[in-house]
XYZ file of C-alpha atoms in Angstrom:
600
model
C 0.007 25.087 19.850
C -1.218 22.174 21.938
C 1.193 19.329 22.500
C -1.791 16.964 22.311
C -3.415 17.704 18.954
C -6.355 16.010 17.266
C -5.439 12.616 15.892
C -4.144 12.703 12.344
C -2.187 10.484 9.988
C 0.877 12.742 10.155
C 2.658 9.819 11.740
C 6.202 8.526 11.666
C 6.850 4.796 11.567
C 9.589 3.045 13.489
C 10.083 -0.707 13.571
C 12.334 -3.698 13.085
C 10.241 -6.453 11.394
C 9.099 -7.725 14.806
C 7.280 -4.707 16.210
C 6.452 -1.213 15.014
C 5.225 2.042 16.508
C 3.513 5.103 15.110
C 4.827 8.403 16.426
C 2.820 11.561 15.877
C 4.248 14.901 14.800
C 4.870 15.893 18.437
C 6.862 12.784 19.254
C 4.072 10.865 21.010
C 4.000 7.103 20.525
C 0.285 6.667 19.875
C 0.137 3.143 18.432
C 2.308 0.104 19.062
C 1.425 -3.576 19.326
C 3.732 -5.800 21.373
C 5.246 -8.343 21.200
C 4.225 -8.552 17.515
C 2.203 -6.712 14.860
C -1.197 -8.242 15.693
C -0.890 -8.149 19.471
C -2.858 -6.063 21.948
C -1.647 -2.455 21.426
C 0.267 -1.226 24.453
C -0.071 2.257 22.945
C -3.511 2.952 21.475
C -4.063 6.704 21.906
C -4.485 6.952 18.118
C -7.932 5.415 18.549
C -9.038 7.773 21.326
C -11.069 10.794 20.305
C -10.032 13.426 22.896
C -6.234 13.636 22.892
C -6.215 16.122 25.781
C -7.949 13.512 27.935
C -5.812 10.510 27.034
C -5.079 8.689 30.272
C -3.383 5.552 28.981
C -1.913 3.982 25.883
C 0.713 6.643 25.138
C 4.437 7.382 25.547
C 5.034 11.117 25.360
C 7.565 13.801 26.225
C 5.891 17.051 27.218
C 7.977 20.225 27.042
C 7.069 23.017 29.433
C 5.847 26.147 27.602
C 5.784 24.203 24.358
C 5.826 26.251 21.142
C 6.410 24.071 18.068
C 7.885 20.819 16.752
C 9.908 19.592 13.792
C 10.468 16.032 12.652
C 12.642 14.054 10.238
C 14.125 10.617 9.694
C 17.827 9.973 9.974
C 18.711 9.648 6.301
C 17.998 6.236 4.763
C 16.814 4.701 8.034
C 13.563 4.316 10.013
C 15.165 6.175 12.931
C 12.892 9.107 13.715
C 13.955 12.380 15.314
C 11.598 14.997 16.736
C 12.685 18.460 17.893
C 10.431 20.030 20.550
C 10.866 23.786 21.101
C 9.712 25.865 24.060
C 8.874 29.581 24.061
C 12.206 30.489 25.680
C 14.547 29.226 22.984
C 14.968 25.767 24.476
C 14.911 22.648 22.311
C 14.817 18.920 23.068
C 15.693 16.308 20.459
C 13.845 12.990 20.766
C 15.281 10.036 18.860
C 13.097 6.952 18.445
C 13.848 3.576 16.855
C 13.521 -0.185 17.199
C 16.904 -1.974 17.162
C 17.742 -4.096 14.123
C 21.206 -5.300 13.138
C 23.338 -8.361 12.546
C 24.690 -10.086 15.646
C 25.992 -13.615 16.225
C 25.286 -14.500 12.571
C 21.603 -13.656 12.891
C 19.434 -10.553 12.876
C 18.827 -8.981 16.274
C 15.316 -7.501 16.230
C 13.670 -7.752 19.668
C 10.305 -6.340 20.657
C 11.994 -3.211 21.925
C 11.832 0.546 21.441
C 14.653 2.926 22.283
C 13.945 6.594 23.029
C 16.798 9.062 23.600
C 16.383 12.642 24.845
C 18.988 15.380 24.682
C 18.993 19.149 25.012
C 19.911 21.023 21.835
C 19.575 24.604 23.086
C 18.493 26.394 26.256
C 17.319 24.827 29.512
C 14.106 22.989 28.704
C 11.970 21.251 31.314
C 10.232 18.042 30.305
C 7.722 15.570 31.677
C 7.912 11.949 30.543
C 4.581 10.094 30.508
C 4.806 6.376 29.833
C 1.408 4.732 30.162
C 1.128 1.370 28.426
C -2.326 -0.159 28.409
C -3.848 -3.621 28.192
C -6.956 -5.135 26.622
C -7.122 -2.478 23.900
C -6.886 0.448 26.268
C -9.200 -0.889 28.963
C -6.601 -1.491 31.682
C -3.663 0.391 33.163
C -0.421 -1.476 33.613
C 0.490 -2.385 37.173
C 3.930 -0.992 38.082
C 6.812 -2.405 40.071
C 10.321 -0.998 40.033
C 13.961 -1.614 40.867
C 17.100 0.512 41.069
C 17.018 1.703 37.451
C 14.010 0.051 35.876
C 10.219 0.036 35.985
C 8.175 -3.057 35.175
C 4.779 -2.571 33.522
C 2.652 -5.658 34.163
C -0.124 -6.074 31.585
C -2.640 -8.925 31.248
C -0.653 -10.777 28.579
C 2.766 -9.138 28.728
C 5.260 -7.627 31.137
C 7.432 -4.806 29.805
C 10.557 -3.405 31.395
C 11.676 0.195 31.042
C 15.361 0.618 31.780
C 16.553 4.205 31.977
C 19.254 6.485 33.256
C 16.673 9.184 33.957
C 15.261 9.655 37.456
C 12.816 6.840 38.164
C 10.922 9.135 40.504
C 10.417 11.705 37.765
C 9.198 9.023 35.368
C 6.980 7.100 37.805
C 5.383 10.245 39.241
C 5.373 12.099 35.910
C 7.128 15.098 37.441
C 8.761 17.769 35.252
C 12.543 17.963 35.338
C 15.225 20.037 33.687
C 17.006 18.048 30.995
C 20.604 18.812 31.941
C 22.133 15.718 30.331
C 21.149 13.143 27.693
C 18.906 10.339 28.956
C 17.765 7.112 27.323
C 14.723 4.872 27.729
C 14.787 1.241 26.611
C 11.335 -0.371 26.637
C 11.177 -4.085 25.902
C 11.205 -7.579 27.397
C 11.342 -8.003 31.146
C 15.064 -8.746 31.094
C 18.075 -7.056 32.655
C 20.481 -5.138 30.441
C 23.991 -6.538 30.357
C 25.606 -3.089 30.228
C 24.770 0.521 31.003
C 21.700 2.168 29.500
C 23.876 4.853 27.918
C 26.199 2.357 26.243
C 23.309 0.088 25.165
C 21.341 2.967 23.679
C 24.359 4.271 21.754
C 25.296 0.795 20.486
C 21.731 0.036 19.358
C 21.588 3.372 17.551
C 24.896 3.030 15.746
C 24.292 -0.573 14.710
C 20.719 0.070 13.599
C 21.734 3.101 11.553
C 24.519 1.094 9.897
C 22.179 -1.819 9.135
C 19.592 0.294 7.346
C 22.097 2.363 5.412
C 23.691 -0.834 4.131
C 20.261 -2.234 3.232
C 19.396 0.894 1.289
C 22.733 0.771 -0.550
C 21.648 -2.560 -1.971
C 18.482 -1.152 -3.559
C 18.357 -0.695 -7.333
C 16.513 2.628 -7.190
C 15.375 4.616 -10.235
C 17.255 7.821 -11.048
C 14.304 10.101 -10.300
C 12.388 10.205 -7.005
C 15.080 8.320 -5.124
C 14.180 9.647 -1.677
C 10.507 8.851 -2.204
C 11.270 5.302 -3.297
C 13.746 4.679 -0.465
C 11.258 5.799 2.191
C 8.534 3.619 0.669
C 10.891 0.624 0.445
C 12.055 0.931 4.066
C 8.448 1.119 5.237
C 7.424 -1.906 3.164
C 10.288 -3.817 4.730
C 9.001 -2.835 8.181
C 5.642 -4.431 7.312
C 7.236 -7.868 6.966
C 7.139 -10.120 10.031
C 10.551 -11.715 9.807
C 9.919 -14.599 12.182
C 7.452 -16.261 9.770
C 7.827 -14.302 6.514
C 4.268 -12.915 6.565
C 3.595 -9.393 5.275
C 0.883 -7.271 6.888
C -1.324 -4.943 4.852
C -0.919 -2.066 7.325
C 0.144 -1.504 10.921
C -3.186 -0.213 12.217
C -6.743 -1.265 12.789
C -9.916 0.733 12.255
C -8.748 3.976 10.698
C -11.954 4.674 8.719
C -11.885 4.843 4.925
C -13.797 8.144 5.113
C -15.069 10.498 7.795
C -18.000 9.015 9.681
C -18.136 5.740 7.764
C -18.447 2.242 9.204
C -15.730 1.039 6.786
C -13.273 0.408 9.611
C -11.167 -2.737 9.289
C -8.271 -4.462 11.012
C -5.363 -4.672 8.527
C -2.723 -6.260 10.772
C -2.836 -9.535 8.844
C -1.395 -11.086 5.720
C -3.524 -10.787 2.574
C -2.188 -13.021 -0.187
C -3.032 -10.459 -2.857
C -1.492 -7.459 -1.087
C 1.615 -9.472 -0.280
C 2.111 -10.297 -3.941
C 2.254 -6.603 -4.763
C 4.736 -5.941 -1.927
C 6.984 -8.806 -3.023
C 6.803 -7.625 -6.623
C 7.768 -4.037 -5.727
C 10.705 -5.045 -3.520
C 11.887 -7.536 -6.142
C 11.956 -4.711 -8.686
C 14.351 -2.904 -6.349
C 16.512 -5.996 -5.908
C 15.413 -6.625 -2.305
C 14.616 -10.316 -2.743
C 14.977 -11.595 0.829
C 11.412 -10.532 1.635
C 10.240 -12.738 -1.246
C 12.301 -15.688 -0.004
C 10.857 -15.396 3.503
C 7.323 -14.916 2.212
C 7.680 -17.920 -0.081
C 8.420 -20.045 2.977
C 5.350 -18.648 4.734
C 2.994 -19.153 1.792
C 4.173 -22.698 1.094
C 3.579 -23.550 4.765
C 0.054 -22.130 4.514
C -0.539 -24.025 1.271
C 0.711 -27.306 2.723
C -1.434 -26.972 5.858
C -4.702 -26.494 3.954
C -7.640 -28.729 4.838
C -9.139 -29.005 1.373
C -11.460 -26.001 1.779
C -9.433 -23.832 -0.549
C -7.229 -20.887 0.245
C -8.401 -17.953 2.299
C -7.723 -14.409 1.112
C -6.109 -13.505 4.444
C -4.340 -15.294 7.288
C -2.726 -14.326 10.561
C 1.002 -13.716 10.584
C 1.612 -17.160 12.067
C -0.503 -18.664 9.288
C -3.540 -19.039 11.542
C -6.811 -19.349 9.656
C -9.377 -18.084 12.177
C -9.471 -14.271 12.275
C -12.906 -13.921 13.838
C -13.952 -10.283 13.948
C -15.111 -8.479 17.084
C -15.721 -4.893 18.143
C -13.855 -3.166 21.005
C -16.734 -1.270 22.592
C -14.674 0.810 25.041
C -12.355 2.379 22.437
C -14.060 5.354 20.752
C -12.003 5.113 17.559
C -9.930 7.457 15.416
C -11.341 10.960 16.007
C -14.214 9.229 17.785
C -15.258 7.405 14.611
C -15.784 3.806 15.633
C -16.218 0.932 15.534
C -12.788 -0.397 16.469
C -12.462 -3.927 15.116
C -10.126 -6.779 16.007
C -9.898 -9.598 13.490
C -11.179 -9.532 9.939
C -14.192 -11.440 8.694
C -12.777 -11.424 5.162
C -11.007 -14.653 6.123
C -14.345 -16.404 5.544
C -14.808 -14.993 2.057
C -14.196 -16.689 -1.259
C -11.738 -14.583 -3.290
C -10.537 -16.613 -6.231
C -7.758 -14.239 -7.258
C -5.662 -15.588 -4.367
C -4.633 -18.657 -6.383
C -2.985 -16.482 -8.982
C -1.473 -14.257 -6.291
C 0.286 -17.222 -4.676
C 1.863 -18.324 -7.962
C 2.847 -14.786 -8.981
C 4.454 -14.144 -5.592
C 6.591 -17.256 -6.007
C 7.461 -17.107 -9.708
C 10.701 -15.107 -9.537
C 12.169 -17.607 -7.080
C 12.359 -20.148 -9.924
C 14.368 -17.836 -12.197
C 16.537 -15.644 -9.940
C 20.093 -17.043 -9.784
C 21.037 -14.709 -6.907
C 18.986 -16.671 -4.384
C 20.732 -19.044 -1.989
C 18.105 -21.711 -2.609
C 16.133 -21.077 -5.820
C 12.765 -22.799 -6.084
C 12.668 -26.078 -8.006
C 10.526 -29.134 -8.796
C 9.367 -29.651 -5.204
C 8.011 -26.105 -4.974
C 6.473 -26.430 -8.444
C 4.550 -29.478 -7.290
C 3.063 -27.498 -4.386
C 2.158 -24.592 -6.658
C 0.482 -26.915 -9.135
C -2.067 -27.777 -6.448
C -2.812 -24.056 -6.274
C -2.987 -23.869 -10.074
C -5.513 -26.689 -10.259
C -7.785 -24.730 -7.951
C -7.387 -21.698 -10.212
C -8.533 -23.735 -13.221
C -11.482 -25.071 -11.260
C -12.625 -21.713 -9.858
C -11.791 -19.027 -12.440
C -15.417 -18.772 -13.637
C -17.098 -19.158 -10.229
C -18.632 -16.284 -8.221
C -16.618 -14.727 -5.401
C -16.406 -11.581 -3.258
C -13.774 -10.070 -5.549
C -10.720 -7.939 -4.927
C -12.792 -5.343 -3.051
C -14.238 -7.909 -0.634
C -17.931 -7.240 -1.110
C -19.736 -8.609 1.926
C -23.232 -8.756 0.479
C -22.910 -10.140 -3.033
C -21.005 -12.561 -5.239
C -20.194 -12.345 -8.958
C -17.701 -13.845 -11.360
C -15.255 -10.970 -11.000
C -13.021 -10.384 -13.993
C -9.959 -9.545 -11.912
C -10.234 -12.847 -10.051
C -10.463 -14.678 -13.378
C -7.476 -12.788 -14.780
C -5.391 -13.668 -11.731
C -6.327 -17.331 -12.198
C -5.167 -16.970 -15.808
C -1.928 -15.347 -14.631
C -1.277 -18.224 -12.242
C -1.631 -20.785 -15.051
C 0.447 -18.651 -17.408
C 3.314 -18.449 -14.891
C 3.082 -22.171 -14.141
C 3.542 -22.838 -17.861
C 6.630 -20.619 -17.908
C 8.050 -22.161 -14.726
C 7.474 -25.681 -16.041
C 9.203 -24.833 -19.314
C 12.140 -23.311 -17.423
C 12.515 -26.506 -15.391
C 12.384 -28.656 -18.517
C 8.949 -30.055 -17.711
C 7.662 -29.945 -21.291
C 4.447 -31.888 -20.742
C 3.507 -29.786 -17.720
C 4.269 -26.604 -19.628
C 1.896 -27.631 -22.408
C -0.806 -28.543 -19.904
C -0.624 -25.205 -18.124
C -0.423 -23.269 -21.380
C -3.602 -24.952 -22.596
C -5.348 -24.095 -19.305
C -4.206 -20.473 -19.508
C -5.392 -20.181 -23.126
C -8.817 -21.582 -22.252
C -9.258 -19.143 -19.362
C -8.033 -16.241 -21.521
C -10.582 -17.018 -24.211
C -13.424 -17.269 -21.700
C -12.546 -13.913 -20.139
C -12.405 -12.216 -23.523
C -15.764 -13.728 -24.467
C -17.634 -12.858 -21.258
C -15.951 -9.759 -19.776
C -15.311 -7.694 -22.921
C -18.066 -5.146 -23.602
C -17.684 -4.410 -27.309
C -20.318 -1.676 -27.225
C -18.490 0.381 -24.594
C -15.025 -0.792 -25.577
C -13.838 -2.018 -22.159
C -13.411 -4.997 -19.900
C -16.093 -4.958 -17.244
C -15.936 -5.653 -13.534
C -17.624 -9.067 -13.845
C -18.644 -11.617 -16.445
C -21.682 -10.490 -18.487
C -21.821 -7.280 -16.425
C -21.798 -3.560 -17.168
C -20.034 -2.055 -14.143
C -16.446 -0.800 -14.243
C -13.682 -1.613 -11.808
C -10.265 0.055 -11.469
C -8.543 -3.338 -11.155
C -8.916 -3.671 -14.942
C -6.104 -1.123 -15.177
C -3.784 -4.044 -14.334
C -4.475 -5.900 -17.590
C -1.163 -4.732 -19.033
C 0.918 -5.323 -15.923
C -0.425 -8.855 -15.585
C 0.463 -9.555 -19.199
C -3.118 -10.462 -20.090
C -2.939 -8.064 -23.042
C -0.002 -6.270 -24.614
C 0.168 -2.555 -23.941
C -0.446 -1.772 -27.623
C -3.622 -3.869 -27.767
C -6.500 -1.485 -28.597
C -8.698 -3.243 -26.040
C -6.305 -2.257 -23.261
C -6.133 1.356 -24.394
C -9.892 1.693 -24.647
C -10.375 0.067 -21.224
C -7.970 2.571 -19.644
C -9.741 5.469 -21.325
C -13.177 4.220 -20.291
C -12.134 3.803 -16.649
C -10.576 7.274 -16.708
C -13.831 8.803 -17.891
C -16.040 7.029 -15.361
C -13.995 6.472 -12.183
C -11.532 9.379 -12.080
C -12.589 12.184 -9.732
C -10.372 15.149 -10.436
C -6.910 13.589 -10.309
C -7.753 10.582 -8.148
C -9.230 7.194 -8.951
C -12.132 5.449 -7.242
C -12.242 1.651 -7.060
C -15.749 1.521 -8.495
C -18.720 3.825 -8.825
C -21.757 1.873 -7.737
C -23.035 1.417 -4.209
C -21.798 -1.535 -2.149
C -22.739 -2.939 1.262
C -22.071 0.441 2.920
C -23.372 2.803 0.242
C -21.478 4.677 -2.449
C -17.695 5.071 -2.016
C -16.700 8.464 -0.620
C -12.931 8.463 -1.048
C -10.420 7.663 -3.760
C -8.331 4.522 -3.338
C -4.677 5.527 -3.596
C -3.354 2.367 -5.231
C -6.000 2.712 -7.959
C -4.636 6.146 -8.829
C -1.173 4.616 -9.130
C -2.590 1.836 -11.332
C -4.049 4.505 -13.587
C -0.704 6.321 -13.690
C 1.073 3.145 -14.775
C -1.582 2.354 -17.354
C -1.307 5.863 -18.832
C 2.439 5.410 -19.202
C 1.872 2.074 -20.930
C -0.407 3.643 -23.555
C 2.063 6.469 -24.288
C 0.416 9.196 -22.196
C 3.550 9.589 -20.115
C 3.392 13.369 -19.590
C -0.066 13.027 -18.094
C 1.136 10.093 -16.001
C 4.045 12.125 -14.602
C 1.722 14.977 -13.695
C -0.593 12.650 -11.777
C 2.370 10.944 -10.128
C 3.677 14.260 -8.811
C 0.169 15.012 -7.541
C 0.121 11.736 -5.618
C 3.540 12.423 -4.126
C 2.273 15.791 -2.909
C -0.433 13.964 -0.933
C 2.060 12.048 1.190
C 2.585 12.955 4.812
C 5.480 15.225 5.773
C 7.561 12.098 6.311
C 6.725 10.662 2.904
C 4.086 8.036 3.715
C 0.560 7.246 2.523
C -2.562 5.620 3.874
C -5.158 3.702 1.894
C -7.647 6.412 0.922
C -7.888 10.098 0.080
C -10.791 12.529 0.319
C -10.779 14.288 -3.048
C -12.591 17.319 -1.614
C -10.358 18.039 1.384
C -7.140 16.254 0.414
C -7.139 14.452 3.783
C -5.754 10.947 4.067
C -8.004 8.227 5.462
C -7.765 4.485 5.946
C -5.239 2.256 7.649
C -1.641 3.410 7.838
C 0.933 3.039 6.452
C -0.778 1.183 3.616
C 1.488 -1.241 1.757
C -0.612 -1.017 -1.416
C -0.051 2.745 -1.605
C 3.695 2.494 -0.956
C 3.945 -0.133 -3.705
C 2.351 2.436 -6.008
C 5.108 4.954 -5.272
C 7.839 2.434 -6.073
C 6.343 0.992 -9.243
C 5.280 4.412 -10.521
C 8.768 5.831 -10.061
C 10.357 2.840 -11.795
C 7.927 3.172 -14.696
C 8.293 6.930 -15.167
C 11.894 7.729 -14.237
C 14.425 8.521 -16.884
C 17.014 5.719 -17.133
C 20.300 6.089 -15.294
C 22.186 5.850 -18.585
C 20.363 8.941 -19.865
C 20.578 10.896 -16.627
C 23.984 12.566 -16.880
């Protein structure tokens, strides 16, 4: 078995809400952006086609006479361990993590990765290759070194590796026998205040304790606990704690299908996706992500220039995400283009107004919060609500971000309705009777218009757009949004119609007709989870459980999912790890699990 296999999405995720890294099944760090999620990737081997010829953008431990590898997370943490075996009975354990813990009454989460090597059995020989790159893999780092550190000077960043391994062996990439444990701390160009060994051990123990305590606070369902915990930890890792933004995925340009041009940069904060993440974590009782995101979204709302809200912003709240192509990177399995930025920021997507209100709504009702939302926050959200009323029946690019057409998309209209509906409830809760009546009237008017123009009585379903005939999997959310009750015959018939037309085997497509890039080739994982939830709502729970187990079987060995799935091969495609898909695991398990009170 080669220790440099073809790129795949069998990747482990480590991180600390400041940075993250993707580690392949052989313990190679193949993707990591530093000093934050949307930065230039110092490790970018994931987007190089020939892994045997990777010359930069990787951090790997090569075992002489390599035979096989095993991998697992330390229980209830994002600390990843990889066991590398040689053909002589030797084994090296590699432990990877990004430090995160409480210190000095704040959370310590630097842009830092810790890698620890120790021999488990035998006398293995290893070679450590640390080759950070700059300008998306175009430039090697320039090296300088001291008594126990190496500095990697990149165009926009200088990293320091501090280690108790031989600097000569690391700098010259020479094999050495691993006779004692060694640690590597890669991070800011700063001196450690204590020994590498003590620092590495302290970071490990504190980080493990932090995550285990965080997991203990989750209100998990009785069934599928491990699956939910792994999804929840990974969602947490997709939040950028410094601002409160939530990224859609950690990668750029993993294609949605083999050979397609549907390659996008997902390292930004989509208002719609973030709503789903906040909702899922809230259901588990992890409300701090919502509180931080609420601060981010209100800052974005307050800094608007009157043009309306964008569907996506940078993690600092920056509006301009101009898209470009990195010509020198071949792409995942050689399937370019590799994009930086996302042109969707220029699109009109009117569902975002509802997404902002829905993301914020619980903060007005949840008494556990240190500072619940109140009249001041309501006033800001009402500006968003007024835009929803104005735009609910106007054409937009829709939830699926069509680049070549605009329609009055039903999902966008329903989200505008949901925003007004929640504003009515919030206003009533705050004792603002007149405002509550105003927002209720607006919600009722939008509801009536949607029912008049998006309901196809002949087919018995809500259509993708006003006065249209196409179907769209987002209509499976009618029940979850509260637009119709689950026992409404229109909801049931819509679910059944979508199942007949968009389900391929056991997996759901977003839509069936051709778009800007042709007909869709892969199922969209969150849509399958939407279908599962909708089936449970219309009392087809056995079928829903069967499909849910099928989706769980499609996860990687470490329990993660990307955006898309090829229904013919079962391969995962699309950016990774995809927050949408992980939300589906959590909400599906909550919906389908037997209650704790009935469990034993």
